[in-house]
């Protein structure tokens, strides 16, 4: 059996031949009077250009080609959806048989993997990150062992990990994919990979059909509200997932905005800002350990830092009093004393440092 067939065999048996919904825009027909989709014949007064009168392309061609160029893959390897969240949900629903298949995560980690598993009735297999001198990192040997022994169909590797900030090498990802070929799809969530300055796991797709990669325009590209997420995988798997996806997942205004964000000038500006974030991240990483109440700052490959405090509530309150809102991580496994601080502008980061420094003066 070929590697691609191995992956297609992971799809729920009842969905392998599923035709899905055929929308009016999915039909390859031509004409100049469009009366096939029950749309309005008139524009809305708020939409004078009429750009939103018609249903959008299910997978807008210009955006698909732009994203393929950005990520260095073929358009047929892409599924565009409402942020990475939709792709995560699609993967769990399309691959996991409720009550039988498992979803493996490495906590503390992005919560949507567990939410989607719960909604699908899939068992959650948790292989906690290991807290060591190097940081909170994934134990890949434990991941492989748990996946094999507990029937994982999906293995989510968040790299860089949110909120821990640790990354996973491509060699490590490849090792997991090799060990789990024919059993599980290894999904590498690269929401923050632009800040990690390493090649994407998409470079593994040619040799490992059971690797899929999640990318987003929400972080480095500053388009969180546009909700443009991309799953990159074997074209045959993408075709299956497209049939499981709800109609019209990409609103026209969002697609148009994203296409503009993928033009050379915009990409150059994005690269400059990524470099600024990395420099500011390293500045805060060096400065925070010397502030009162800071117990530990974890090294990060993302656009955030995970920080442990002697009194996390006091630190949270001090920041809030200064108008700074950070992410309280104390409900997450292993993080009962931690806050996650996103990297902002230099001025915003200075406010963080000043607010935490002021606690010493107050004492």
GROMACS .gro file of C-alpha atoms in nm:
model
  363
    1UNK     CA    1   0.000   0.000   0.000
    2UNK     CA    2   0.134   0.346  -0.090
    3UNK     CA    3   0.198   0.615   0.170
    4UNK     CA    4  -0.097   0.818   0.040
    5UNK     CA    5  -0.327   0.518   0.061
    6UNK     CA    6  -0.206   0.466   0.417
    7UNK     CA    7  -0.326   0.817   0.497
    8UNK     CA    8  -0.658   0.785   0.316
    9UNK     CA    9  -0.720   0.467   0.516
   10UNK     CA   10  -0.713   0.685   0.830
   11UNK     CA   11  -1.031   0.864   0.718
   12UNK     CA   12  -1.348   0.741   0.884
   13UNK     CA   13  -1.476   0.449   0.673
   14UNK     CA   14  -1.821   0.607   0.637
   15UNK     CA   15  -1.665   0.926   0.494
   16UNK     CA   16  -1.413   0.779   0.250
   17UNK     CA   17  -1.665   0.791  -0.036
   18UNK     CA   18  -1.865   1.084   0.106
   19UNK     CA   19  -1.965   1.328  -0.168
   20UNK     CA   20  -2.046   1.621   0.060
   21UNK     CA   21  -2.255   1.921  -0.039
   22UNK     CA   22  -2.228   2.061  -0.391
   23UNK     CA   23  -2.282   2.437  -0.370
   24UNK     CA   24  -2.395   2.659  -0.655
   25UNK     CA   25  -2.045   2.808  -0.680
   26UNK     CA   26  -1.878   2.467  -0.706
   27UNK     CA   27  -2.038   2.394  -1.043
   28UNK     CA   28  -1.812   2.472  -1.340
   29UNK     CA   29  -2.063   2.666  -1.548
   30UNK     CA   30  -2.043   2.997  -1.732
   31UNK     CA   31  -2.298   3.270  -1.794
   32UNK     CA   32  -2.375   3.637  -1.744
   33UNK     CA   33  -2.717   3.606  -1.579
   34UNK     CA   34  -2.671   3.412  -1.256
   35UNK     CA   35  -2.999   3.274  -1.126
   36UNK     CA   36  -2.875   2.950  -0.975
   37UNK     CA   37  -2.795   3.038  -0.612
   38UNK     CA   38  -3.103   3.228  -0.491
   39UNK     CA   39  -2.897   3.544  -0.438
   40UNK     CA   40  -3.035   3.896  -0.449
   41UNK     CA   41  -3.047   4.062  -0.789
   42UNK     CA   42  -2.964   4.396  -0.621
   43UNK     CA   43  -2.678   4.518  -0.409
   44UNK     CA   44  -2.718   4.610  -0.044
   45UNK     CA   45  -2.704   4.987   0.024
   46UNK     CA   46  -2.406   4.922   0.252
   47UNK     CA   47  -2.225   4.738  -0.030
   48UNK     CA   48  -2.225   4.988  -0.312
   49UNK     CA   49  -1.966   4.796  -0.514
   50UNK     CA   50  -2.175   4.480  -0.491
   51UNK     CA   51  -1.874   4.269  -0.396
   52UNK     CA   52  -2.072   4.076  -0.135
   53UNK     CA   53  -2.391   4.013  -0.330
   54UNK     CA   54  -2.279   3.679  -0.466
   55UNK     CA   55  -2.164   3.377  -0.268
   56UNK     CA   56  -1.784   3.355  -0.264
   57UNK     CA   57  -1.564   3.097  -0.430
   58UNK     CA   58  -1.539   2.804  -0.187
   59UNK     CA   59  -1.159   2.816  -0.219
   60UNK     CA   60  -1.074   3.155  -0.377
   61UNK     CA   61  -0.825   3.096  -0.657
   62UNK     CA   62  -0.613   3.410  -0.611
   63UNK     CA   63  -0.582   3.347  -0.238
   64UNK     CA   64  -0.509   2.979  -0.288
   65UNK     CA   65  -0.229   3.056  -0.532
   66UNK     CA   66  -0.091   3.329  -0.308
   67UNK     CA   67  -0.081   3.105  -0.006
   68UNK     CA   68   0.074   2.821  -0.206
   69UNK     CA   69   0.352   3.058  -0.316
   70UNK     CA   70   0.400   3.185   0.040
   71UNK     CA   71   0.428   2.836   0.186
   72UNK     CA   72   0.621   2.680  -0.103
   73UNK     CA   73   0.363   2.411  -0.184
   74UNK     CA   74   0.117   2.327  -0.461
   75UNK     CA   75  -0.236   2.478  -0.456
   76UNK     CA   76  -0.392   2.131  -0.446
   77UNK     CA   77  -0.215   2.071  -0.115
   78UNK     CA   78  -0.407   2.356   0.051
   79UNK     CA   79  -0.736   2.376   0.236
   80UNK     CA   80  -0.834   2.731   0.334
   81UNK     CA   81  -1.075   2.778   0.621
   82UNK     CA   82  -1.195   2.994   0.906
   83UNK     CA   83  -0.865   3.009   1.091
   84UNK     CA   84  -0.674   2.700   1.197
   85UNK     CA   85  -0.964   2.616   1.429
   86UNK     CA   86  -1.181   2.499   1.140
   87UNK     CA   87  -0.905   2.277   1.003
   88UNK     CA   88  -0.851   2.121   1.346
   89UNK     CA   89  -1.222   2.048   1.377
   90UNK     CA   90  -1.240   1.906   1.024
   91UNK     CA   91  -0.948   1.673   1.088
   92UNK     CA   92  -1.096   1.537   1.408
   93UNK     CA   93  -1.442   1.489   1.257
   94UNK     CA   94  -1.317   1.334   0.934
   95UNK     CA   95  -1.062   1.095   1.084
   96UNK     CA   96  -1.184   0.998   1.431
   97UNK     CA   97  -1.459   0.742   1.484
   98UNK     CA   98  -1.641   0.849   1.802
   99UNK     CA   99  -1.571   0.624   2.096
  100UNK     CA  100  -1.286   0.446   1.919
  101UNK     CA  101  -1.010   0.673   1.794
  102UNK     CA  102  -0.788   0.899   2.000
  103UNK     CA  103  -0.641   1.248   1.966
  104UNK     CA  104  -0.297   1.298   2.120
  105UNK     CA  105  -0.192   1.635   2.262
  106UNK     CA  106   0.105   1.759   2.464
  107UNK     CA  107  -0.026   1.974   2.746
  108UNK     CA  108  -0.009   2.254   2.836
  109UNK     CA  109  -0.104   2.344   2.480
  110UNK     CA  110  -0.362   2.520   2.260
  111UNK     CA  111  -0.702   2.416   2.394
  112UNK     CA  112  -0.889   2.366   2.066
  113UNK     CA  113  -0.740   2.022   2.007
  114UNK     CA  114  -0.907   1.894   2.323
  115UNK     CA  115  -1.231   2.083   2.254
  116UNK     CA  116  -1.265   1.929   1.908
  117UNK     CA  117  -1.185   1.582   2.043
  118UNK     CA  118  -1.454   1.621   2.311
  119UNK     CA  119  -1.714   1.738   2.061
  120UNK     CA  120  -1.639   1.438   1.837
  121UNK     CA  121  -1.640   1.183   2.119
  122UNK     CA  122  -1.274   1.101   2.056
  123UNK     CA  123  -1.052   0.995   2.344
  124UNK     CA  124  -0.798   1.254   2.452
  125UNK     CA  125  -0.448   1.116   2.500
  126UNK     CA  126  -0.231   1.361   2.691
  127UNK     CA  127   0.148   1.335   2.692
  128UNK     CA  128   0.251   1.629   2.913
  129UNK     CA  129   0.543   1.851   2.824
  130UNK     CA  130   0.854   1.787   3.030
  131UNK     CA  131   0.981   2.076   3.242
  132UNK     CA  132   1.360   2.079   3.228
  133UNK     CA  133   1.649   2.320   3.238
  134UNK     CA  134   1.603   2.376   2.863
  135UNK     CA  135   1.234   2.460   2.894
  136UNK     CA  136   0.894   2.291   2.865
  137UNK     CA  137   0.943   2.052   2.575
  138UNK     CA  138   0.767   1.757   2.411
  139UNK     CA  139   0.888   1.407   2.499
  140UNK     CA  140   0.875   1.253   2.151
  141UNK     CA  141   0.956   0.900   2.268
  142UNK     CA  142   0.660   0.920   2.507
  143UNK     CA  143   0.443   1.063   2.227
  144UNK     CA  144   0.524   0.769   2.000
  145UNK     CA  145   0.470   0.514   2.274
  146UNK     CA  146   0.136   0.660   2.389
  147UNK     CA  147   0.009   0.695   2.033
  148UNK     CA  148   0.093   0.334   1.954
  149UNK     CA  149  -0.046   0.191   2.276
  150UNK     CA  150  -0.362   0.403   2.306
  151UNK     CA  151  -0.484   0.414   1.948
  152UNK     CA  152  -0.418   0.773   1.848
  153UNK     CA  153  -0.551   0.858   1.503
  154UNK     CA  154  -0.434   1.220   1.522
  155UNK     CA  155  -0.118   1.352   1.689
  156UNK     CA  156  -0.104   1.729   1.732
  157UNK     CA  157   0.246   1.872   1.767
  158UNK     CA  158   0.232   2.245   1.835
  159UNK     CA  159   0.564   2.379   1.711
  160UNK     CA  160   0.642   2.633   1.842
  161UNK     CA  161   0.427   2.530   2.134
  162UNK     CA  162   0.164   2.765   2.276
  163UNK     CA  163   0.205   2.869   2.558
  164UNK     CA  164   0.537   2.698   2.637
  165UNK     CA  165   0.732   2.858   2.351
  166UNK     CA  166   0.940   2.546   2.285
  167UNK     CA  167   0.995   2.421   1.931
  168UNK     CA  168   1.036   2.073   1.781
  169UNK     CA  169   1.308   1.999   1.528
  170UNK     CA  170   1.217   1.872   1.183
  171UNK     CA  171   1.416   1.559   1.259
  172UNK     CA  172   1.198   1.501   1.565
  173UNK     CA  173   0.877   1.549   1.368
  174UNK     CA  174   1.007   1.312   1.102
  175UNK     CA  175   1.084   1.051   1.366
  176UNK     CA  176   0.727   1.065   1.499
  177UNK     CA  177   0.579   1.046   1.148
  178UNK     CA  178   0.794   0.747   1.057
  179UNK     CA  179   0.700   0.558   1.373
  180UNK     CA  180   0.328   0.624   1.324
  181UNK     CA  181   0.295   0.567   0.950
  182UNK     CA  182  -0.024   0.376   0.877
  183UNK     CA  183  -0.164   0.451   1.222
  184UNK     CA  184  -0.186   0.826   1.272
  185UNK     CA  185  -0.171   1.162   1.099
  186UNK     CA  186   0.090   1.387   1.257
  187UNK     CA  187  -0.044   1.744   1.249
  188UNK     CA  188   0.220   2.012   1.302
  189UNK     CA  189   0.061   2.338   1.415
  190UNK     CA  190   0.293   2.611   1.291
  191UNK     CA  191   0.087   2.914   1.390
  192UNK     CA  192   0.406   3.079   1.520
  193UNK     CA  193   0.670   2.933   1.291
  194UNK     CA  194   0.759   3.271   1.138
  195UNK     CA  195   0.910   3.365   1.475
  196UNK     CA  196   1.108   3.040   1.501
  197UNK     CA  197   1.332   3.109   1.201
  198UNK     CA  198   1.351   2.749   1.082
  199UNK     CA  199   1.221   2.567   0.773
  200UNK     CA  200   0.857   2.463   0.785
  201UNK     CA  201   0.747   2.105   0.833
  202UNK     CA  202   0.594   2.135   0.486
  203UNK     CA  203   0.943   2.030   0.370
  204UNK     CA  204   0.862   1.684   0.508
  205UNK     CA  205   0.543   1.630   0.308
  206UNK     CA  206   0.707   1.476   0.003
  207UNK     CA  207   0.861   1.198   0.208
  208UNK     CA  208   0.590   1.163   0.474
  209UNK     CA  209   0.229   1.159   0.355
  210UNK     CA  210   0.109   1.124   0.714
  211UNK     CA  211   0.232   1.473   0.801
  212UNK     CA  212  -0.005   1.770   0.779
  213UNK     CA  213   0.080   2.131   0.861
  214UNK     CA  214  -0.137   2.412   0.996
  215UNK     CA  215  -0.051   2.772   0.904
  216UNK     CA  216  -0.231   3.099   0.971
  217UNK     CA  217  -0.233   3.466   0.874
  218UNK     CA  218  -0.348   3.562   1.225
  219UNK     CA  219  -0.011   3.607   1.394
  220UNK     CA  220   0.289   3.724   1.193
  221UNK     CA  221   0.066   3.863   0.917
  222UNK     CA  222  -0.157   4.060   1.158
  223UNK     CA  223  -0.489   3.940   1.011
  224UNK     CA  224  -0.648   3.771   1.312
  225UNK     CA  225  -0.993   3.916   1.238
  226UNK     CA  226  -0.986   3.794   0.877
  227UNK     CA  227  -0.979   3.431   0.999
  228UNK     CA  228  -0.760   3.285   0.725
  229UNK     CA  229  -0.614   2.951   0.823
  230UNK     CA  230  -0.458   2.689   0.598
  231UNK     CA  231  -0.412   2.314   0.625
  232UNK     CA  232  -0.135   2.175   0.405
  233UNK     CA  233  -0.135   1.802   0.339
  234UNK     CA  234  -0.143   1.535   0.070
  235UNK     CA  235  -0.379   1.648  -0.211
  236UNK     CA  236  -0.586   1.332  -0.173
  237UNK     CA  237  -0.652   1.406   0.194
  238UNK     CA  238  -0.728   1.771   0.116
  239UNK     CA  239  -0.991   1.654  -0.136
  240UNK     CA  240  -1.160   1.442   0.130
  241UNK     CA  241  -1.163   1.727   0.380
  242UNK     CA  242  -1.305   1.969   0.123
  243UNK     CA  243  -1.604   1.738   0.088
  244UNK     CA  244  -1.653   1.754   0.465
  245UNK     CA  245  -1.619   2.133   0.486
  246UNK     CA  246  -1.921   2.362   0.513
  247UNK     CA  247  -2.002   2.567   0.200
  248UNK     CA  248  -1.836   2.903   0.139
  249UNK     CA  249  -1.582   2.903   0.424
  250UNK     CA  250  -1.390   3.212   0.307
  251UNK     CA  251  -1.587   3.541   0.294
  252UNK     CA  252  -1.500   3.755  -0.006
  253UNK     CA  253  -1.389   4.063   0.195
  254UNK     CA  254  -1.152   3.845   0.398
  255UNK     CA  255  -1.010   3.679   0.088
  256UNK     CA  256  -0.952   4.014  -0.081
  257UNK     CA  257  -0.777   4.151   0.227
  258UNK     CA  258  -0.557   3.842   0.251
  259UNK     CA  259  -0.458   3.860  -0.116
  260UNK     CA  260  -0.341   4.217  -0.062
  261UNK     CA  261  -0.144   4.105   0.243
  262UNK     CA  262   0.042   3.855   0.026
  263UNK     CA  263   0.175   4.114  -0.217
  264UNK     CA  264   0.555   4.170  -0.212
  265UNK     CA  265   0.549   4.509  -0.036
  266UNK     CA  266   0.322   4.380   0.239
  267UNK     CA  267   0.532   4.066   0.284
  268UNK     CA  268   0.847   4.278   0.315
  269UNK     CA  269   0.681   4.485   0.589
  270UNK     CA  270   0.568   4.168   0.765
  271UNK     CA  271   0.925   4.034   0.760
  272UNK     CA  272   1.050   4.357   0.917
  273UNK     CA  273   0.794   4.332   1.194
  274UNK     CA  274   0.876   3.967   1.260
  275UNK     CA  275   1.240   4.069   1.305
  276UNK     CA  276   1.129   4.340   1.548
  277UNK     CA  277   0.922   4.092   1.748
  278UNK     CA  278   1.215   3.851   1.773
  279UNK     CA  279   1.447   4.130   1.893
  280UNK     CA  280   1.190   4.248   2.148
  281UNK     CA  281   1.128   3.891   2.265
  282UNK     CA  282   1.497   3.848   2.339
  283UNK     CA  283   1.510   4.186   2.514
  284UNK     CA  284   1.224   4.090   2.746
  285UNK     CA  285   1.368   3.742   2.798
  286UNK     CA  286   1.686   3.907   2.928
  287UNK     CA  287   1.512   4.176   3.135
  288UNK     CA  288   1.227   3.988   3.304
  289UNK     CA  289   1.433   3.753   3.527
  290UNK     CA  290   1.571   4.053   3.719
  291UNK     CA  291   1.227   4.186   3.813
  292UNK     CA  292   1.065   4.129   4.153
  293UNK     CA  293   0.858   3.816   4.189
  294UNK     CA  294   0.971   3.658   3.860
  295UNK     CA  295   1.066   3.296   3.923
  296UNK     CA  296   1.140   3.179   3.569
  297UNK     CA  297   1.114   3.296   3.208
  298UNK     CA  298   1.103   3.020   2.949
  299UNK     CA  299   1.291   3.053   2.619
  300UNK     CA  300   1.048   3.099   2.333
  301UNK     CA  301   1.035   3.050   1.958
  302UNK     CA  302   0.696   3.226   1.938
  303UNK     CA  303   0.579   3.586   1.976
  304UNK     CA  304   0.522   3.545   2.351
  305UNK     CA  305   0.699   3.451   2.672
  306UNK     CA  306   0.578   3.217   2.943
  307UNK     CA  307   0.669   3.353   3.286
  308UNK     CA  308   0.640   3.196   3.631
  309UNK     CA  309   0.584   3.427   3.930
  310UNK     CA  310   0.606   3.389   4.303
  311UNK     CA  311   0.262   3.552   4.313
  312UNK     CA  312   0.103   3.535   3.969
  313UNK     CA  313  -0.216   3.707   4.085
  314UNK     CA  314  -0.021   4.006   4.216
  315UNK     CA  315   0.172   4.026   3.889
  316UNK     CA  316  -0.148   4.000   3.685
  317UNK     CA  317  -0.309   4.273   3.894
  318UNK     CA  318  -0.005   4.502   3.867
  319UNK     CA  319  -0.005   4.469   3.491
  320UNK     CA  320  -0.380   4.524   3.470
  321UNK     CA  321  -0.352   4.835   3.686
  322UNK     CA  322  -0.107   4.966   3.426
  323UNK     CA  323  -0.356   4.890   3.150
  324UNK     CA  324  -0.173   4.579   3.032
  325UNK     CA  325  -0.376   4.262   2.972
  326UNK     CA  326  -0.182   3.934   2.961
  327UNK     CA  327  -0.298   3.573   2.941
  328UNK     CA  328  -0.354   3.404   3.275
  329UNK     CA  329  -0.231   3.045   3.238
  330UNK     CA  330  -0.288   2.929   3.594
  331UNK     CA  331  -0.572   2.692   3.499
  332UNK     CA  332  -0.349   2.502   3.255
  333UNK     CA  333  -0.166   2.184   3.359
  334UNK     CA  334   0.174   2.251   3.522
  335UNK     CA  335   0.122   2.630   3.502
  336UNK     CA  336  -0.040   2.721   3.833
  337UNK     CA  337   0.197   3.017   3.876
  338UNK     CA  338   0.234   3.133   3.514
  339UNK     CA  339   0.130   3.416   3.286
  340UNK     CA  340   0.184   3.436   2.909
  341UNK     CA  341   0.294   3.775   2.780
  342UNK     CA  342   0.260   3.846   2.409
  343UNK     CA  343   0.535   4.057   2.253
  344UNK     CA  344   0.406   4.402   2.163
  345UNK     CA  345   0.568   4.720   2.040
  346UNK     CA  346   0.877   4.846   2.220
  347UNK     CA  347   0.661   5.099   2.405
  348UNK     CA  348   0.411   4.831   2.511
  349UNK     CA  349   0.690   4.604   2.627
  350UNK     CA  350   0.843   4.888   2.825
  351UNK     CA  351   0.510   4.931   3.001
  352UNK     CA  352   0.519   4.564   3.101
  353UNK     CA  353   0.867   4.602   3.245
  354UNK     CA  354   0.774   4.923   3.425
  355UNK     CA  355   0.458   4.774   3.578
  356UNK     CA  356   0.647   4.473   3.711
  357UNK     CA  357   0.939   4.688   3.829
  358UNK     CA  358   0.699   4.915   4.018
  359UNK     CA  359   0.615   4.625   4.247
  360UNK     CA  360   0.963   4.658   4.399
  361UNK     CA  361   0.909   5.029   4.465
  362UNK     CA  362   0.569   4.957   4.618
  363UNK     CA  363   0.721   4.700   4.850
   0.00000   0.00000   0.00000
